[in-house]
């Protein structure tokens, strides 16, 4: 109808695609043969079918209905995690949908499925503030009244438990950041993306097969320019509370002191706010401790040199005595365990 959707520079003869299709009622963009002519691309509307996707519980109760779903769209369930009441012999853990969720091809109903487990499985978790004996930390996490701070790259929480189903955490953060979850040493396929906000419940993984597992949660991105902090107050899951315990210390402890290279800069070419993300679990430091089966402490920050600084406020020898020297009220670093090896990777920003 000649209304302008977007404007951008394009040469005549170039293939042009409108990157954010807007579906108007039951109409969708037909982009075939859309070629720039005299600086204008005309998009034709083609009539398409709109479908209904129903999400139902095991007993047929409708949990959510999505209408006007266009062929090819990938449906997404946005409601609360489906529940099934247990009985004397079983607890039921939500395990997914049947049939398998796929691109829309017609009207479809997805039905919640459950895994039957021992009735000892209940909704539980770890209160990170008040149950410090049930988990172990690595990196340089520290506790305040607000919760457990995982401010530096590679800061880690780990524990063992008999659990299953979905894992979540309660987190407050001033900046966008990433985490990586490991179950029995295997990285979950989905990196956890957390946006700024207070007391958010964030999904760590949709489903873990019920059983005894070792869980490791790693902060996978660097501390930010102004030293903003983040706190986690709980890890939540369905499991047997009595089985939850901290992992055992490993014989070797390595401490790393470094800059953005130690934090994993440029090992993951995604971008946040125009800046490459640090992927700490791809850094030489994290890979070293995994290959050696070692424990670790880590203090690394993009822009730090030993005596000079690039983008951080303090050189490394001034932030080293703290859990987070960039916080408004730095907490002095104390530990009962002395590192067996200390790795210094500094100097890049001293000479930059």
CSV table of C-alpha atoms in Angstrom, one decimal:
chain,number,residue,atom,x,y,z
A,1,UNK,CA,0.0,0.0,0.0
A,2,UNK,CA,3.1,2.2,-0.4
A,3,UNK,CA,3.5,2.8,3.3
A,4,UNK,CA,7.2,3.0,4.3
A,5,UNK,CA,8.4,0.2,6.5
A,6,UNK,CA,12.1,1.0,6.7
A,7,UNK,CA,14.8,3.0,4.9
A,8,UNK,CA,18.3,2.0,4.2
A,9,UNK,CA,21.0,2.4,1.5
A,10,UNK,CA,21.0,-0.2,-1.2
A,11,UNK,CA,22.3,-0.5,-4.8
A,12,UNK,CA,20.0,-1.1,-7.7
A,13,UNK,CA,19.8,-4.8,-8.5
A,14,UNK,CA,20.6,-5.9,-4.9
A,15,UNK,CA,18.6,-8.5,-3.2
A,16,UNK,CA,16.9,-6.8,-0.2
A,17,UNK,CA,15.2,-8.4,2.8
A,18,UNK,CA,13.1,-6.6,5.4
A,19,UNK,CA,14.6,-8.2,8.5
A,20,UNK,CA,11.7,-7.8,11.0
A,21,UNK,CA,8.6,-9.2,9.2
A,22,UNK,CA,5.3,-7.8,10.7
A,23,UNK,CA,2.4,-10.1,10.3
A,24,UNK,CA,-0.8,-8.1,9.6
A,25,UNK,CA,-3.7,-10.4,10.6
A,26,UNK,CA,-3.4,-13.4,8.3
A,27,UNK,CA,-0.9,-11.9,5.9
A,28,UNK,CA,2.8,-12.4,5.8
A,29,UNK,CA,5.6,-11.0,3.7
A,30,UNK,CA,6.3,-12.8,0.4
A,31,UNK,CA,10.0,-11.9,-0.2
A,32,UNK,CA,10.6,-13.8,-3.4
A,33,UNK,CA,11.9,-11.6,-6.3
A,34,UNK,CA,12.2,-8.6,-4.0
A,35,UNK,CA,14.8,-6.6,-5.9
A,36,UNK,CA,15.7,-2.9,-5.4
A,37,UNK,CA,14.6,-0.7,-8.3
A,38,UNK,CA,15.2,3.0,-8.2
A,39,UNK,CA,16.1,2.8,-4.6
A,40,UNK,CA,12.7,1.2,-3.6
A,41,UNK,CA,11.8,-2.3,-2.7
A,42,UNK,CA,8.1,-3.2,-2.9
A,43,UNK,CA,7.0,-6.1,-0.7
A,44,UNK,CA,3.9,-8.0,-1.7
A,45,UNK,CA,1.6,-9.6,0.8
A,46,UNK,CA,0.6,-13.2,0.3
A,47,UNK,CA,-2.3,-14.8,2.1
A,48,UNK,CA,-1.1,-17.4,4.6
A,49,UNK,CA,-2.8,-19.6,7.1
A,50,UNK,CA,-3.0,-18.7,10.7
A,51,UNK,CA,-2.9,-21.7,13.1
A,52,UNK,CA,-3.7,-22.4,16.8
A,53,UNK,CA,-1.2,-24.0,19.2
A,54,UNK,CA,-2.6,-25.4,22.4
A,55,UNK,CA,-0.4,-26.3,25.4
A,56,UNK,CA,-2.2,-28.9,27.6
A,57,UNK,CA,-1.4,-30.7,30.9
A,58,UNK,CA,-1.3,-34.5,31.1
A,59,UNK,CA,-5.1,-34.5,32.0
A,60,UNK,CA,-6.1,-32.3,29.1
A,61,UNK,CA,-6.3,-29.1,31.1
A,62,UNK,CA,-5.4,-26.2,28.7
A,63,UNK,CA,-2.4,-24.3,30.1
A,64,UNK,CA,-2.0,-21.8,27.2
A,65,UNK,CA,-3.4,-21.1,23.8
A,66,UNK,CA,-1.5,-19.3,21.1
A,67,UNK,CA,-3.5,-18.0,18.1
A,68,UNK,CA,-2.5,-16.5,14.7
A,69,UNK,CA,0.6,-18.7,14.5
A,70,UNK,CA,2.0,-18.4,11.0
A,71,UNK,CA,3.4,-21.4,9.1
A,72,UNK,CA,7.1,-21.8,10.0
A,73,UNK,CA,7.0,-20.0,13.3
A,74,UNK,CA,8.5,-21.8,16.3
A,75,UNK,CA,5.9,-21.9,19.1
A,76,UNK,CA,7.0,-21.2,22.7
A,77,UNK,CA,5.3,-22.0,25.9
A,78,UNK,CA,5.3,-18.9,28.2
A,79,UNK,CA,3.3,-20.1,31.2
A,80,UNK,CA,4.4,-21.5,34.6
A,81,UNK,CA,6.1,-24.9,34.7
A,82,UNK,CA,3.4,-27.6,34.3
A,83,UNK,CA,2.7,-29.5,37.5
A,84,UNK,CA,1.3,-33.0,38.3
A,85,UNK,CA,0.3,-33.9,41.8
A,86,UNK,CA,2.2,-36.8,43.3
A,87,UNK,CA,0.8,-39.9,45.0
A,88,UNK,CA,2.0,-42.3,47.7
A,89,UNK,CA,4.4,-44.0,45.3
A,90,UNK,CA,5.6,-41.2,43.1
A,91,UNK,CA,6.6,-37.6,42.6
A,92,UNK,CA,6.2,-36.4,39.0
A,93,UNK,CA,8.8,-34.2,37.4
A,94,UNK,CA,7.9,-32.3,34.2
A,95,UNK,CA,10.1,-33.6,31.4
A,96,UNK,CA,8.9,-31.9,28.2
A,97,UNK,CA,6.2,-32.0,25.6
A,98,UNK,CA,4.7,-34.5,23.2
A,99,UNK,CA,4.8,-34.3,20.3
A,100,UNK,CA,8.3,-32.7,20.1
A,101,UNK,CA,7.9,-28.9,19.7
A,102,UNK,CA,8.6,-28.0,16.0
A,103,UNK,CA,7.9,-25.2,13.5
A,104,UNK,CA,4.2,-24.6,13.0
A,105,UNK,CA,2.7,-26.5,10.1
A,106,UNK,CA,-1.0,-26.6,11.2
A,107,UNK,CA,-3.1,-26.6,14.3
A,108,UNK,CA,-1.4,-28.6,17.1
A,109,UNK,CA,-1.8,-29.6,20.7
A,110,UNK,CA,1.3,-30.2,22.8
A,111,UNK,CA,0.8,-32.2,26.0
A,112,UNK,CA,3.0,-32.1,29.1
A,113,UNK,CA,4.9,-35.2,29.9
A,114,UNK,CA,6.3,-36.3,33.3
A,115,UNK,CA,9.0,-38.6,34.8
A,116,UNK,CA,7.8,-40.6,37.8
A,117,UNK,CA,10.4,-40.7,40.6
A,118,UNK,CA,10.7,-41.6,44.2
A,119,UNK,CA,8.3,-39.6,46.5
A,120,UNK,CA,11.4,-38.3,48.4
A,121,UNK,CA,11.9,-35.9,45.5
A,122,UNK,CA,10.3,-32.5,46.5
A,123,UNK,CA,10.6,-28.9,45.4
A,124,UNK,CA,13.7,-27.8,47.2
A,125,UNK,CA,17.1,-26.1,46.6
A,126,UNK,CA,20.0,-24.4,48.4
A,127,UNK,CA,19.7,-21.1,50.3
A,128,UNK,CA,23.1,-19.8,49.4
A,129,UNK,CA,23.1,-17.3,52.3
A,130,UNK,CA,22.1,-19.6,55.1
A,131,UNK,CA,23.2,-23.1,53.9
A,132,UNK,CA,26.8,-22.4,53.0
A,133,UNK,CA,27.9,-25.9,54.0
A,134,UNK,CA,25.8,-27.5,51.2
A,135,UNK,CA,28.0,-26.1,48.3
A,136,UNK,CA,31.5,-25.1,47.4
A,137,UNK,CA,32.7,-22.0,45.6
A,138,UNK,CA,35.7,-21.4,43.3
A,139,UNK,CA,37.1,-18.3,41.7
A,140,UNK,CA,36.6,-15.4,44.2
A,141,UNK,CA,33.0,-15.4,45.3
A,142,UNK,CA,32.1,-13.7,48.6
A,143,UNK,CA,29.1,-13.3,50.8
A,144,UNK,CA,27.2,-10.2,51.9
A,145,UNK,CA,23.7,-9.8,53.4
A,146,UNK,CA,22.4,-9.4,49.8
A,147,UNK,CA,23.6,-12.9,48.7
A,148,UNK,CA,26.6,-14.6,47.2
A,149,UNK,CA,28.6,-12.4,44.8
A,150,UNK,CA,30.1,-13.9,41.7
A,151,UNK,CA,31.7,-10.7,40.5
A,152,UNK,CA,34.8,-12.0,38.6
A,153,UNK,CA,34.9,-14.2,35.6
A,154,UNK,CA,35.0,-17.9,36.3
A,155,UNK,CA,33.5,-17.5,39.8
A,156,UNK,CA,31.8,-20.8,40.5
A,157,UNK,CA,29.2,-22.6,42.7
A,158,UNK,CA,29.2,-26.4,42.8
A,159,UNK,CA,27.5,-29.2,44.7
A,160,UNK,CA,26.2,-32.8,44.5
A,161,UNK,CA,22.6,-33.8,44.8
A,162,UNK,CA,19.9,-36.3,43.8
A,163,UNK,CA,17.7,-34.1,41.6
A,164,UNK,CA,15.8,-33.9,38.4
A,165,UNK,CA,13.8,-31.7,36.1
A,166,UNK,CA,14.3,-27.9,35.8
A,167,UNK,CA,17.0,-26.0,37.7
A,168,UNK,CA,16.6,-22.2,38.4
A,169,UNK,CA,18.4,-19.5,40.3
A,170,UNK,CA,17.3,-16.3,42.0
A,171,UNK,CA,19.7,-13.5,41.0
A,172,UNK,CA,20.0,-9.7,41.1
A,173,UNK,CA,22.4,-8.0,38.7
A,174,UNK,CA,23.1,-4.5,37.6
A,175,UNK,CA,24.4,-5.5,34.2
A,176,UNK,CA,23.8,-8.0,31.5
A,177,UNK,CA,25.9,-11.2,32.0
A,178,UNK,CA,26.3,-14.8,31.1
A,179,UNK,CA,26.6,-18.1,33.0
A,180,UNK,CA,27.5,-21.7,31.9
A,181,UNK,CA,26.0,-24.7,33.6
A,182,UNK,CA,27.8,-28.1,33.8
A,183,UNK,CA,26.0,-31.3,34.8
A,184,UNK,CA,28.4,-34.1,35.6
A,185,UNK,CA,31.2,-32.2,33.9
A,186,UNK,CA,29.3,-31.7,30.6
A,187,UNK,CA,28.4,-28.2,29.5
A,188,UNK,CA,24.8,-27.5,28.9
A,189,UNK,CA,24.1,-26.7,25.3
A,190,UNK,CA,22.5,-23.3,26.1
A,191,UNK,CA,24.6,-20.5,27.6
A,192,UNK,CA,22.6,-18.7,30.3
A,193,UNK,CA,21.9,-15.0,29.4
A,194,UNK,CA,20.8,-12.8,32.3
A,195,UNK,CA,19.5,-9.3,31.8
A,196,UNK,CA,19.7,-6.5,34.5
A,197,UNK,CA,17.1,-6.8,37.3
A,198,UNK,CA,16.4,-7.5,40.9
A,199,UNK,CA,15.4,-10.9,42.4
A,200,UNK,CA,14.8,-12.6,39.1
A,201,UNK,CA,14.1,-16.3,38.7
A,202,UNK,CA,16.3,-17.4,35.8
A,203,UNK,CA,16.2,-20.9,34.3
A,204,UNK,CA,19.5,-22.7,34.3
A,205,UNK,CA,18.3,-25.7,32.3
A,206,UNK,CA,14.9,-27.0,31.3
A,207,UNK,CA,15.5,-30.6,32.3
A,208,UNK,CA,18.0,-32.9,34.0
A,209,UNK,CA,17.3,-36.6,34.0
A,210,UNK,CA,16.5,-37.6,37.7
A,211,UNK,CA,19.4,-39.1,39.5
A,212,UNK,CA,22.6,-38.2,41.4
A,213,UNK,CA,24.4,-35.4,39.7
A,214,UNK,CA,27.3,-32.9,40.2
A,215,UNK,CA,26.2,-29.4,39.4
A,216,UNK,CA,28.6,-26.6,38.5
A,217,UNK,CA,27.5,-23.0,37.7
A,218,UNK,CA,30.2,-20.7,36.3
A,219,UNK,CA,30.1,-17.0,35.7
A,220,UNK,CA,31.0,-16.9,32.0
A,221,UNK,CA,31.6,-13.1,31.4
A,222,UNK,CA,33.9,-10.4,32.8
A,223,UNK,CA,33.3,-7.8,35.4
A,224,UNK,CA,32.1,-4.6,33.9
A,225,UNK,CA,33.7,-1.2,33.5
A,226,UNK,CA,32.5,0.4,36.7
A,227,UNK,CA,32.7,-2.7,38.9
A,228,UNK,CA,28.9,-3.4,39.1
A,229,UNK,CA,28.1,-6.4,41.3
A,230,UNK,CA,25.6,-9.2,41.2
A,231,UNK,CA,24.3,-11.6,43.8
A,232,UNK,CA,22.6,-15.1,43.8
A,233,UNK,CA,20.5,-16.0,46.7
A,234,UNK,CA,19.3,-19.6,45.8
A,235,UNK,CA,19.6,-22.5,43.5
A,236,UNK,CA,16.2,-24.2,43.1
A,237,UNK,CA,15.3,-27.8,41.9
A,238,UNK,CA,13.2,-30.9,42.6
A,239,UNK,CA,15.3,-33.3,44.5
A,240,UNK,CA,16.1,-35.1,47.8
A,241,UNK,CA,17.2,-32.5,50.3
A,242,UNK,CA,19.2,-34.9,52.4
A,243,UNK,CA,21.4,-35.8,49.4
A,244,UNK,CA,22.6,-32.2,48.8
A,245,UNK,CA,26.3,-31.7,49.8
A,246,UNK,CA,29.4,-29.7,48.8
A,247,UNK,CA,31.8,-31.3,46.3
A,248,UNK,CA,35.2,-32.5,47.7
A,249,UNK,CA,38.3,-30.3,47.4
A,250,UNK,CA,40.7,-31.3,44.7
A,251,UNK,CA,44.4,-31.8,45.7
A,252,UNK,CA,45.8,-29.0,43.5
A,253,UNK,CA,44.8,-25.3,43.9
A,254,UNK,CA,46.0,-22.8,41.2
A,255,UNK,CA,45.5,-19.1,41.6
A,256,UNK,CA,45.3,-16.9,38.4
A,257,UNK,CA,45.9,-13.2,38.3
A,258,UNK,CA,45.4,-11.5,35.0
A,259,UNK,CA,43.6,-9.2,32.6
A,260,UNK,CA,41.0,-9.7,29.9
A,261,UNK,CA,43.0,-12.5,28.4
A,262,UNK,CA,42.7,-14.5,31.6
A,263,UNK,CA,39.0,-13.5,31.6
A,264,UNK,CA,38.5,-15.1,28.2
A,265,UNK,CA,38.2,-12.0,26.0
A,266,UNK,CA,37.5,-12.7,22.3
A,267,UNK,CA,37.0,-16.4,22.8
A,268,UNK,CA,33.3,-15.9,22.0
A,269,UNK,CA,32.5,-13.5,19.2
A,270,UNK,CA,29.1,-12.4,20.4
A,271,UNK,CA,28.6,-8.8,21.3
A,272,UNK,CA,26.9,-6.9,24.1
A,273,UNK,CA,26.6,-3.2,23.8
A,274,UNK,CA,29.0,-3.2,20.9
A,275,UNK,CA,31.7,-5.0,22.9
A,276,UNK,CA,33.0,-8.5,22.5
A,277,UNK,CA,31.8,-10.8,25.3
A,278,UNK,CA,34.4,-12.5,27.5
A,279,UNK,CA,33.7,-16.3,27.6
A,280,UNK,CA,35.5,-17.3,30.7
A,281,UNK,CA,35.0,-21.1,30.2
A,282,UNK,CA,37.0,-20.8,27.0
A,283,UNK,CA,39.9,-19.0,28.6
A,284,UNK,CA,43.3,-20.6,29.0
A,285,UNK,CA,42.9,-20.4,32.8
A,286,UNK,CA,39.6,-22.3,33.0
A,287,UNK,CA,40.7,-24.9,30.5
A,288,UNK,CA,43.9,-25.4,32.4
A,289,UNK,CA,42.2,-26.3,35.7
A,290,UNK,CA,39.7,-28.5,33.9
A,291,UNK,CA,42.5,-30.5,32.2
A,292,UNK,CA,44.4,-30.8,35.4
A,293,UNK,CA,41.4,-31.6,37.6
A,294,UNK,CA,42.4,-28.7,39.9
A,295,UNK,CA,40.6,-26.2,42.1
A,296,UNK,CA,41.2,-22.5,41.4
A,297,UNK,CA,41.1,-19.0,42.6
A,298,UNK,CA,40.9,-16.3,40.0
A,299,UNK,CA,41.2,-12.5,39.9
A,300,UNK,CA,41.2,-11.1,36.4
A,301,UNK,CA,39.8,-7.9,34.9
A,302,UNK,CA,39.8,-6.5,31.4
A,303,UNK,CA,42.2,-3.5,31.1
A,304,UNK,CA,44.4,-4.2,34.1
A,305,UNK,CA,48.1,-4.2,34.0
A,306,UNK,CA,50.4,-4.7,37.0
A,307,UNK,CA,51.5,-1.0,37.4
A,308,UNK,CA,49.5,0.7,34.6
A,309,UNK,CA,45.9,0.5,33.6
A,310,UNK,CA,44.0,0.6,30.3
A,311,UNK,CA,40.2,0.7,31.0
A,312,UNK,CA,40.0,-0.4,34.6
A,313,UNK,CA,40.3,2.0,37.5
A,314,UNK,CA,43.1,0.2,39.4
A,315,UNK,CA,46.2,-1.8,38.6
A,316,UNK,CA,46.3,-5.5,39.5
A,317,UNK,CA,48.5,-5.1,42.6
A,318,UNK,CA,45.8,-2.8,44.1
A,319,UNK,CA,42.8,-5.1,43.4
A,320,UNK,CA,44.5,-8.3,44.3
A,321,UNK,CA,43.9,-8.0,48.1
A,322,UNK,CA,40.1,-7.8,47.6
A,323,UNK,CA,37.3,-10.1,46.4
A,324,UNK,CA,36.2,-7.2,44.2
A,325,UNK,CA,38.3,-4.1,44.3
A,326,UNK,CA,35.8,-2.3,42.1
A,327,UNK,CA,32.8,-2.6,44.4
A,328,UNK,CA,31.7,0.4,46.4
A,329,UNK,CA,32.8,-1.3,49.6
A,330,UNK,CA,35.6,-3.8,48.8
A,331,UNK,CA,35.8,-6.9,50.9
A,332,UNK,CA,39.3,-8.0,51.9
A,333,UNK,CA,40.3,-11.3,50.4
A,334,UNK,CA,41.0,-14.1,53.0
A,335,UNK,CA,41.3,-17.8,52.5
A,336,UNK,CA,42.2,-20.8,54.6
A,337,UNK,CA,43.9,-22.5,51.7
A,338,UNK,CA,47.2,-21.5,50.2
A,339,UNK,CA,47.5,-21.9,46.4
A,340,UNK,CA,50.0,-24.5,45.2
A,341,UNK,CA,50.7,-22.6,42.0
A,342,UNK,CA,50.2,-18.9,41.2
A,343,UNK,CA,49.9,-17.9,37.5
A,344,UNK,CA,50.6,-14.2,36.7
A,345,UNK,CA,49.5,-13.1,33.2
A,346,UNK,CA,50.1,-9.3,33.3
A,347,UNK,CA,52.0,-6.8,31.2
A,348,UNK,CA,49.8,-6.5,28.1
A,349,UNK,CA,48.1,-3.4,29.4
A,350,UNK,CA,51.3,-2.1,30.9
A,351,UNK,CA,52.8,-1.8,27.4
A,352,UNK,CA,49.6,-1.1,25.4
